[in-house]
Short mmCIF file of C-alpha atoms in Angstrom, two decimals:
data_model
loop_
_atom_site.label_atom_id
_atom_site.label_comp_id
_atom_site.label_asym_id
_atom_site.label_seq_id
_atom_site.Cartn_x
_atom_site.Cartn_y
_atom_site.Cartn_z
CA UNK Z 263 0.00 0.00 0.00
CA UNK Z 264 1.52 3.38 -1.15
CA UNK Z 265 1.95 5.63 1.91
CA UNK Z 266 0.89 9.31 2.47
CA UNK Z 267 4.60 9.65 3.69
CA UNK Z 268 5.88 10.00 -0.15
CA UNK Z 269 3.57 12.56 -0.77
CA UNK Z 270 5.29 14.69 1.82
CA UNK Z 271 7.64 17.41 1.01
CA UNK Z 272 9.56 19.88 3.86
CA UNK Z 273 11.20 23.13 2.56
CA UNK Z 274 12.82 24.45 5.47
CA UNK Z 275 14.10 27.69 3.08
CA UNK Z 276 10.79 29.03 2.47
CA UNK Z 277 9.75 27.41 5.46
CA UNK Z 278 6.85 25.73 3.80
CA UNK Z 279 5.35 21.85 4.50
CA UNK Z 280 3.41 20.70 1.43
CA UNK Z 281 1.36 17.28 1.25
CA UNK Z 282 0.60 16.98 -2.41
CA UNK Z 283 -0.68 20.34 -3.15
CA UNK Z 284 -1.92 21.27 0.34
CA UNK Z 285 0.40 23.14 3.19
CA UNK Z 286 0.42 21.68 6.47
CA UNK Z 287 1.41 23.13 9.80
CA UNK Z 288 3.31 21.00 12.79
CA UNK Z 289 1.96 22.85 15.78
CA UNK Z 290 2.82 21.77 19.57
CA UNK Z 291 -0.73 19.33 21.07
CA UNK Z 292 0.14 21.76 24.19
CA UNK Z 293 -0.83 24.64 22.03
CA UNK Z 294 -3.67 23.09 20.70
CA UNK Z 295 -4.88 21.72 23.73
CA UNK Z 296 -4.57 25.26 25.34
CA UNK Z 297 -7.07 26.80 22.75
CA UNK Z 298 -9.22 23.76 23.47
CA UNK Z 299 -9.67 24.41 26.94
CA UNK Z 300 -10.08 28.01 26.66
CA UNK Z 301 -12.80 27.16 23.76
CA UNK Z 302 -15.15 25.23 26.56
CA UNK Z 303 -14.01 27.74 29.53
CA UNK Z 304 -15.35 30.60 27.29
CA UNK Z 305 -18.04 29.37 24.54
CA UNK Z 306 -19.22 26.23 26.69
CA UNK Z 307 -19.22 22.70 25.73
CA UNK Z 308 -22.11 22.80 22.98
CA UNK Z 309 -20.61 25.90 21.35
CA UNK Z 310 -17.03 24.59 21.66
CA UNK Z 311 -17.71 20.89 20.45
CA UNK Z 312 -19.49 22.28 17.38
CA UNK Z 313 -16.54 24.15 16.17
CA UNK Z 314 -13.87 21.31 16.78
CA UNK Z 315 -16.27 19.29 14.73
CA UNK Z 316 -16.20 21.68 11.59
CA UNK Z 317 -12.63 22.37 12.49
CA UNK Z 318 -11.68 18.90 11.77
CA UNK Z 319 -14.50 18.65 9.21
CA UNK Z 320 -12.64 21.19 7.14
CA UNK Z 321 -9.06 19.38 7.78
CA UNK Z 322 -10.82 15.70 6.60
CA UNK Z 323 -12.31 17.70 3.59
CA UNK Z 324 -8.58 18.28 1.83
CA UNK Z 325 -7.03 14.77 3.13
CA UNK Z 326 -10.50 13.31 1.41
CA UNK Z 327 -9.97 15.44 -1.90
CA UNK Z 328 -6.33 13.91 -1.58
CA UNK Z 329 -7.39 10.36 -1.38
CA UNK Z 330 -9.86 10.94 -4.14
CA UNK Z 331 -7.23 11.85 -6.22
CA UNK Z 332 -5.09 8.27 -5.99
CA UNK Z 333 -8.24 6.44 -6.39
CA UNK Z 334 -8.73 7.93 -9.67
CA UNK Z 335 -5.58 7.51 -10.87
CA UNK Z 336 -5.55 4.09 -10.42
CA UNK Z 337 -5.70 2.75 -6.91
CA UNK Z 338 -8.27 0.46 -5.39
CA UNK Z 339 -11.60 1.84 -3.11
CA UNK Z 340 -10.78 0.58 -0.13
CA UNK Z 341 -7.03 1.47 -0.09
CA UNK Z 342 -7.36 5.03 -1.60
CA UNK Z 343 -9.45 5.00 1.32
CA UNK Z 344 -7.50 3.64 3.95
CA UNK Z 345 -4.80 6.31 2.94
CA UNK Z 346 -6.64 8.77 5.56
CA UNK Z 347 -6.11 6.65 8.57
CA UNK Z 348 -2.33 6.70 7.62
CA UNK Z 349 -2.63 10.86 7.14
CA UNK Z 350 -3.95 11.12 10.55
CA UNK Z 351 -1.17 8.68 12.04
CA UNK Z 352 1.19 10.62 10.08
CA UNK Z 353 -0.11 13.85 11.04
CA UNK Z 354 0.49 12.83 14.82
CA UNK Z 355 -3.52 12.61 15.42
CA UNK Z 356 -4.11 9.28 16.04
CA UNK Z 357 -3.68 6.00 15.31
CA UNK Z 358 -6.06 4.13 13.30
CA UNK Z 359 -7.38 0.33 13.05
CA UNK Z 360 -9.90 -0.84 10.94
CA UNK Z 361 -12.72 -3.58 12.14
CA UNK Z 362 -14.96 -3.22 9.70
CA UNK Z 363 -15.35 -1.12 6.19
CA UNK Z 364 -17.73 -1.83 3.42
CA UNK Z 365 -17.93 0.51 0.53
CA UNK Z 366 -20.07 0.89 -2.52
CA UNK Z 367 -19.45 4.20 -4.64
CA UNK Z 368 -22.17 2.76 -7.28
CA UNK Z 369 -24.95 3.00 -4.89
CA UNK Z 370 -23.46 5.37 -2.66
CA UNK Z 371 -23.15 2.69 0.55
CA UNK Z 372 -20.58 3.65 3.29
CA UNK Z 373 -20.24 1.95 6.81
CA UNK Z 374 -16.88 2.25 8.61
CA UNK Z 375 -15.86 1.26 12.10
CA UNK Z 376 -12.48 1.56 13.81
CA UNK Z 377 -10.67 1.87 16.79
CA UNK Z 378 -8.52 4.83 17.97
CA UNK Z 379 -5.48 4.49 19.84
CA UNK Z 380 -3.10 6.89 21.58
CA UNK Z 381 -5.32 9.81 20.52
CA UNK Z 382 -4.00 13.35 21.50
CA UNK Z 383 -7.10 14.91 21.98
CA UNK Z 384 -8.71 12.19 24.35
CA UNK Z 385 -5.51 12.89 25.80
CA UNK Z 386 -5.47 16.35 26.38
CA UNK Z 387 -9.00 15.92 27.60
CA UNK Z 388 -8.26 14.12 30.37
CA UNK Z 389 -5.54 15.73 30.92
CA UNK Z 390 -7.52 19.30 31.77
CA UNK Z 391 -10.86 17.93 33.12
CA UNK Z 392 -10.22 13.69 33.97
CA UNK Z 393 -12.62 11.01 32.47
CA UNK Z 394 -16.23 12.02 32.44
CA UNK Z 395 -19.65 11.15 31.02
CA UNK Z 396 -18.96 12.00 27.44
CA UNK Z 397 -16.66 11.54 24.78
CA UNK Z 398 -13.56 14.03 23.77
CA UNK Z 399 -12.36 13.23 20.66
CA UNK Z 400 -14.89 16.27 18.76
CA UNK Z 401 -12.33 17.02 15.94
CA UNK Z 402 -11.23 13.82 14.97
CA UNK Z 403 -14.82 12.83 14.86
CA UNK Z 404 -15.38 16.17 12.46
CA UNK Z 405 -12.47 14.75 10.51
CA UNK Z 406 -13.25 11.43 9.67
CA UNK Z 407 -16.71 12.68 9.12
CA UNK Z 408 -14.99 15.29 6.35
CA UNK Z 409 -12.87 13.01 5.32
CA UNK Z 410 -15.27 10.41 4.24
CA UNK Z 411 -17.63 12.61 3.06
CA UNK Z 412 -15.44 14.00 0.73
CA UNK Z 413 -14.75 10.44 -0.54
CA UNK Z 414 -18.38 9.63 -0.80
CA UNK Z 415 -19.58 12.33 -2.64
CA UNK Z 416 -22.30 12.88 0.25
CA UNK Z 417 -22.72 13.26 3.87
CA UNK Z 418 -20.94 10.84 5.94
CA UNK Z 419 -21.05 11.34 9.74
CA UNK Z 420 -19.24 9.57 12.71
CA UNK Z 421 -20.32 8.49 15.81
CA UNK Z 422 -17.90 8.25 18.75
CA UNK Z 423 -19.25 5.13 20.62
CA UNK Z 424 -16.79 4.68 23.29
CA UNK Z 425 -13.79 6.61 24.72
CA UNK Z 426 -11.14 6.62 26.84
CA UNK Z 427 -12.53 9.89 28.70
CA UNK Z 428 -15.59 7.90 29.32
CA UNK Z 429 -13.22 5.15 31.02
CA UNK Z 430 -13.39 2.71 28.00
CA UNK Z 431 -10.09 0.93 26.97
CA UNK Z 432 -9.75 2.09 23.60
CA UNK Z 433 -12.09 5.12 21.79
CA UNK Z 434 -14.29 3.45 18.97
CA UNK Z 435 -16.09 5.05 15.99
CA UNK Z 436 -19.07 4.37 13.22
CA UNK Z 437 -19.89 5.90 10.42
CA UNK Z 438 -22.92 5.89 8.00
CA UNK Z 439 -24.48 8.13 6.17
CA UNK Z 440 -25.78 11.21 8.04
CA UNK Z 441 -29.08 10.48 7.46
CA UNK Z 442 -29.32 6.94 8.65
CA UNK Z 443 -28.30 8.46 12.44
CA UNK Z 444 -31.63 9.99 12.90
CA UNK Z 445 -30.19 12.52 15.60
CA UNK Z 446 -31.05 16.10 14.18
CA UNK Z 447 -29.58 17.56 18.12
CA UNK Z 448 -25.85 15.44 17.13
CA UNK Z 449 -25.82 16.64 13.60
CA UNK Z 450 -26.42 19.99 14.33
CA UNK Z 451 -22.62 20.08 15.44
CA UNK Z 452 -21.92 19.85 11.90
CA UNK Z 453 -23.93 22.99 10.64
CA UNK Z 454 -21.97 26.48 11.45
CA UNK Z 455 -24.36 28.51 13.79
CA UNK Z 456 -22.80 32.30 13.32
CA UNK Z 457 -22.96 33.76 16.96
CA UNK Z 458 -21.31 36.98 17.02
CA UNK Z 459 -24.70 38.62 16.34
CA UNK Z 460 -25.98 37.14 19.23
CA UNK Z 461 -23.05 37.94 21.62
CA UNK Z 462 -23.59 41.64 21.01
CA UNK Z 463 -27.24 41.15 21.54
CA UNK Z 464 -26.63 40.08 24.68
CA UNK Z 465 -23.87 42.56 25.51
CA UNK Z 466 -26.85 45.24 24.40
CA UNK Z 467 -29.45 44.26 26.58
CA UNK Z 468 -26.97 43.65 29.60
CA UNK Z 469 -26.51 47.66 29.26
CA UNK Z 470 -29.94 48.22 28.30
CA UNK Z 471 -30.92 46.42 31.59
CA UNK Z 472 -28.39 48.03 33.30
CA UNK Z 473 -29.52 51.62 32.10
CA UNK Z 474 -32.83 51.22 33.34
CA UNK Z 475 -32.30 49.51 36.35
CA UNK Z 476 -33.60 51.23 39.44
CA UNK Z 477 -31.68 54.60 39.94
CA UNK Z 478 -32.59 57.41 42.59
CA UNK Z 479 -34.75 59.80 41.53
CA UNK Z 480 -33.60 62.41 39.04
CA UNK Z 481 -35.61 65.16 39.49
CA UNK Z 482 -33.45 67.29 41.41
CA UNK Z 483 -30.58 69.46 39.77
CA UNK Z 484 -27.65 67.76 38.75
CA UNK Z 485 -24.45 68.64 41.74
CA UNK Z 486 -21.78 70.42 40.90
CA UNK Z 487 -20.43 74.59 41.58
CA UNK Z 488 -18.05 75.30 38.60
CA UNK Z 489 -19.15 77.86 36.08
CA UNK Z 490 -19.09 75.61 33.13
CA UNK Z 491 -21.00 73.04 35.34
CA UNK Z 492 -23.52 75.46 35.96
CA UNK Z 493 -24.00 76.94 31.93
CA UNK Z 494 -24.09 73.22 30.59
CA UNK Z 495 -26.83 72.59 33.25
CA UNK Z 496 -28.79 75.40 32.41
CA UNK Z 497 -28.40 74.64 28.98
CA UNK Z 498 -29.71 71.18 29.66
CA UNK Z 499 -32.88 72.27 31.80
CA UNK Z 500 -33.59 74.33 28.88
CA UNK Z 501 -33.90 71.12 26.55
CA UNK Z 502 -35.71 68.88 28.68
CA UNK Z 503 -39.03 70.31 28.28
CA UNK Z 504 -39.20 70.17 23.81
CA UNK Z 505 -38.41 67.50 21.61
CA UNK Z 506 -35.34 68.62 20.39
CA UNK Z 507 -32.27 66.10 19.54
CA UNK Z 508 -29.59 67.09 22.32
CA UNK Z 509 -25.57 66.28 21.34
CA UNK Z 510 -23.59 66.03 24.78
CA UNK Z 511 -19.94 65.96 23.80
CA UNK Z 512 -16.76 65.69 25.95
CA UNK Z 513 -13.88 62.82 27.01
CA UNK Z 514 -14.68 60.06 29.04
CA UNK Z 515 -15.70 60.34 32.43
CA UNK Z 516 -16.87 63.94 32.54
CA UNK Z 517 -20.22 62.97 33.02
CA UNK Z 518 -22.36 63.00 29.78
CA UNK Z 519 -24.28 59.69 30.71
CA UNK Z 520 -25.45 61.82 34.00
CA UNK Z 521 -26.77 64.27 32.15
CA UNK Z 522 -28.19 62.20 29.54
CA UNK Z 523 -30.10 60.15 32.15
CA UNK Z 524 -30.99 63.45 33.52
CA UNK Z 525 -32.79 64.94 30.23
CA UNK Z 526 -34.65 61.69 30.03
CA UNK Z 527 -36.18 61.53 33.41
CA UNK Z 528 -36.90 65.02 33.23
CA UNK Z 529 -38.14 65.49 30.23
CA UNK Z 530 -41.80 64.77 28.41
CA UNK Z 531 -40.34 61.28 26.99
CA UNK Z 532 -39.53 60.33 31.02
CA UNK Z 533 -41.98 57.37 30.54
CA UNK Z 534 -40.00 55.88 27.62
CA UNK Z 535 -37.21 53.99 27.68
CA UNK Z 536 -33.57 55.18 27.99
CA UNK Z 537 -31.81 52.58 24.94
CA UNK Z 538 -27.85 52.42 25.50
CA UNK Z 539 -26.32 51.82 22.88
CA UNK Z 540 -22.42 51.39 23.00
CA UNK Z 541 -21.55 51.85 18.96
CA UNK Z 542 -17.56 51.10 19.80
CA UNK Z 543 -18.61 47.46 20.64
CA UNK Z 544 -20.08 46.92 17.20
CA UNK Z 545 -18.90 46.15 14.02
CA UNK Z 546 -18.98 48.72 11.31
CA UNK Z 547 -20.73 46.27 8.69
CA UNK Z 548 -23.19 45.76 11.60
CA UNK Z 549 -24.14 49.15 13.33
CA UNK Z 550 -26.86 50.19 11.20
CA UNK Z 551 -28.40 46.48 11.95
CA UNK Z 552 -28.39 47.01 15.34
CA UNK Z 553 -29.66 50.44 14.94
CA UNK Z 554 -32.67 49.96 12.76
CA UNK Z 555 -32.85 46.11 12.67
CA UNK Z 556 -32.99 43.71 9.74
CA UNK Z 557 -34.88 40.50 8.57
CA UNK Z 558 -32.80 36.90 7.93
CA UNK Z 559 -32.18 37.36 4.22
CA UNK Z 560 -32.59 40.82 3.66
CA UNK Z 561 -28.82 40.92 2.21
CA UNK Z 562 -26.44 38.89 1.78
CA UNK Z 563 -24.81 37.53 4.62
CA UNK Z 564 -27.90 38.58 7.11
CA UNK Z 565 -28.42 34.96 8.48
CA UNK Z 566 -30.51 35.76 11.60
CA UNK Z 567 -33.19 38.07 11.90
CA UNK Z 568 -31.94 41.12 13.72
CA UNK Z 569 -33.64 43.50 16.61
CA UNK Z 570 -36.73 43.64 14.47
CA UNK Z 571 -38.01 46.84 15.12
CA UNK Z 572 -34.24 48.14 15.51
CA UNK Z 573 -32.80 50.35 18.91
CA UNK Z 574 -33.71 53.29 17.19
CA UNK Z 575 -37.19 52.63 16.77
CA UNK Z 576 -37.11 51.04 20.46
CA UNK Z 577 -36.47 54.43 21.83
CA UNK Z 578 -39.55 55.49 20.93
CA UNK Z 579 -40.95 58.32 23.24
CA UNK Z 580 -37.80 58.04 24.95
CA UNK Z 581 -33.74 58.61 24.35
CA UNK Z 582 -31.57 56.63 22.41
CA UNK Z 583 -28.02 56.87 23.31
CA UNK Z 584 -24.57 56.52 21.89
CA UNK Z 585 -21.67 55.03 23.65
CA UNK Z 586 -17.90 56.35 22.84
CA UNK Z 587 -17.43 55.23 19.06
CA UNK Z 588 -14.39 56.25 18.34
CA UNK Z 589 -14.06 56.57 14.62
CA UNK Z 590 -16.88 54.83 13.01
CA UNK Z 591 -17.33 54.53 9.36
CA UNK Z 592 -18.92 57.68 7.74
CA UNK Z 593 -22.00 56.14 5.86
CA UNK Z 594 -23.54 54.95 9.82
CA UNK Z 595 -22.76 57.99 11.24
CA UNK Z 596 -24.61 60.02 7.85
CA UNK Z 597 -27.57 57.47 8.63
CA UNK Z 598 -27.81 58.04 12.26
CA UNK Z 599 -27.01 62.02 11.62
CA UNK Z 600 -30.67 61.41 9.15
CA UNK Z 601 -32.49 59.63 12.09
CA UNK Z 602 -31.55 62.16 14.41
CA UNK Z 603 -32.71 64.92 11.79
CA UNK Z 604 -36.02 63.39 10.63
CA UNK Z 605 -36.90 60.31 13.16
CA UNK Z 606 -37.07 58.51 9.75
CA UNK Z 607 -34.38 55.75 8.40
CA UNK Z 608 -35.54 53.21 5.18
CA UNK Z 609 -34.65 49.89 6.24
CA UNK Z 610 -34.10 46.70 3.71
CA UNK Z 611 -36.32 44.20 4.51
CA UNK Z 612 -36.39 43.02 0.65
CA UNK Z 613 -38.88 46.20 -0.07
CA UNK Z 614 -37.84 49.94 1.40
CA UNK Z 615 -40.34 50.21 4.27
CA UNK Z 616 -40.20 53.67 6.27
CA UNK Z 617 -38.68 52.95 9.96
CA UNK Z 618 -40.28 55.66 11.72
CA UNK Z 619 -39.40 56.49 15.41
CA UNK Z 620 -39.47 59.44 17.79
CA UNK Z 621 -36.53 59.34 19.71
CA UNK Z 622 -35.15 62.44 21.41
CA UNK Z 623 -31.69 61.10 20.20
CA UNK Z 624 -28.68 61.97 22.77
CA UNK Z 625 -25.87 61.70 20.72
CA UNK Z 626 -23.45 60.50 23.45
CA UNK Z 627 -20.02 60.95 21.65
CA UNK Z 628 -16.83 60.73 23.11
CA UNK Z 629 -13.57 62.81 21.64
CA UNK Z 630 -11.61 59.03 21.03
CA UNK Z 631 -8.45 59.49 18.95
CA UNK Z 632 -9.00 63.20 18.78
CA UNK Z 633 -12.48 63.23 16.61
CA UNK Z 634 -15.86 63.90 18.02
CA UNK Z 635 -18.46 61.33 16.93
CA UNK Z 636 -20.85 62.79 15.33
#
């Protein structure tokens, strides 16, 4: 049997590692087992076992496409196949033995089982958190899932069945078509679930429910003696009793959100709510979702539905406010500028539908890197 080793190549003078046509990377299982750990400490288990498994999905993809190649230039199924396991021994994953492997490209029939031995992430696993309920081995799982898959021509998914973090002697794995597991909650892990949206959601309505949690009553002048303390004030009391937008301006920690609260309980939106809205913590190519929301498809790359009736339009009879942006891109602050202005945005929800709102809008901007926000 022809091994993966002659397909091989180091270049230590251009410091490049090529197997066939693909570059490969010797990293330290330390290292790797670092980023796992900090993967479940910060994303949880169900998060963090989802990406290992397209992690190593994506790796089995190109060592599949590679043993694709050799059986059509010649060599037989099952040992064009087998050619993986010896990739993933090589590639100091795992090794491999096979009990039992019965393929059929004409009708598309795949069943595979093998053992694992000496597997670095089981190792690593139990390393970090001892032997447990479950198994550990979620990217070599995502790789021989990829990696067959790509031989197949169609979804092939494996099935841990025992490990050594469960206690087991050896780890052990099936696969079979995806289809024939009937477990929609297992092959989830296999379909990317972008969740970067939904962090900032919840970063959003952690301030949100921190700006309106209970706060003394604001009724009362704001305290302070200086004379530009006392012209801003004035200036302030002036606003609170009309509906005009209100820009507070100055460097962090002179105390714009003090007077923005201030305008809001005192003014004739009091009974709204006071929407926070720290623009620094989102991305560019997302503010103006945020802001004005947008509906799952409306462009491409909007997967999830997004604060449908927007923060904007949230504030509503009450004051939406800006956190220190620092310099954002010009076309969101020209939108927000036109909100502000009009209390009117158009929003792409496949047709241009009016977003109105009627938000006394405190533009809260900070002076970062020497440029207001406007």
């Amino acid at each position: 049997m022809q091994s993966p080793l002659s397909s091989l190549k180091f270049n230590t003078a251009s410091g490049h590692i090529w197997l066939d046509e693909e570059r490969m990377l010797l990293l330290h299982a330390r290292a790797l087992g670092a980023l796992r750990k900090e993967l479940f400490d910060s994303l949880g288990v169900e998060r963090t076992r989802g990406l290992l498994v397209r992690m190593g999905y994506a790796s089995g993809m190109r060592d599949g496409a590679y043993a694709v190649k050799r059986r059509r230039a010649g060599m037989q199924t099952n040992e064009a196949f087998l050619l993986g396991p010896k990739l993933h021994a090589v590639e100091g994953v795992v090794q491999v033995e096979p009990i039992e492997l019965s393929i059929d490209l004409a009708r598309n029939h795949f069943y595979g089982e093998f053992l694992w031995r000496n597997s670095w992430e089981c190792e690593a696993d139990v390393q970090e958190y001892g032997h447990g309920e479950d198994p550990a081995c979620w990217t070599q799982i995502g790789y021989a899932s990829g990696y067959s898959s790509a031989f197949m021509g169609s979804p092939i998914v494996y099935k841990e069945i025992e490990c050594r973090a469960q206690g087991d002697t050896h780890c052990r794995i099936v696969g079979q078509p995806a289809d024939a597991w009937q477990d929609e909650a297992y092959l989830n892990y296999f379909a990317p679930h972008p969740f970067a949206g939904q962090l900032i959601e919840y970063s959003i309505g952690l301030e949100h429910l921190r700006s309106s949690s209970t706060r003394k009553p604001a009724n009362q002048p704001l305290a302070g003696a200086s004379a530009a303390f006392q012209a801003a004030f004035e200036l302030l009391r002036s606003a609170a009793g009309s509906p005009i937008t209100v820009l507070l301006q100055g460097e962090t920690g002179v105390g714009k959100e003090v007077f923005a609260r201030w305008l809001h309980d005192n003014g004739e939106r009091a009974k709204g709510p006071f929407i926070a809205v720290n623009c620094g913590a989102i991305p560019a190519d997302l503010i103006e979702a945020e802001l004005f929301g947008v509906e799952k498809g409306a462009y491409t790359g909007a997967h999830l539905a997004r604060s449908e009736r927007g923060r904007a339009r949230s504030g509503h009879a009450g004051y939406l406010r800006r956190g220190e942006g620092g310099r954002q891109r010009a076309g969101a602050g020209l939108l927000r500028q036109r909100v502000a202005a009009d209390a009117q945005a158009h929003r792409c929800d496949g047709l241009l539908n009016g977003v109105h709102g009627d938000p006394a809008c405190i533009a809260h901007g900070g002076c970062a890197g020497g440029m207001p926000v406007i």
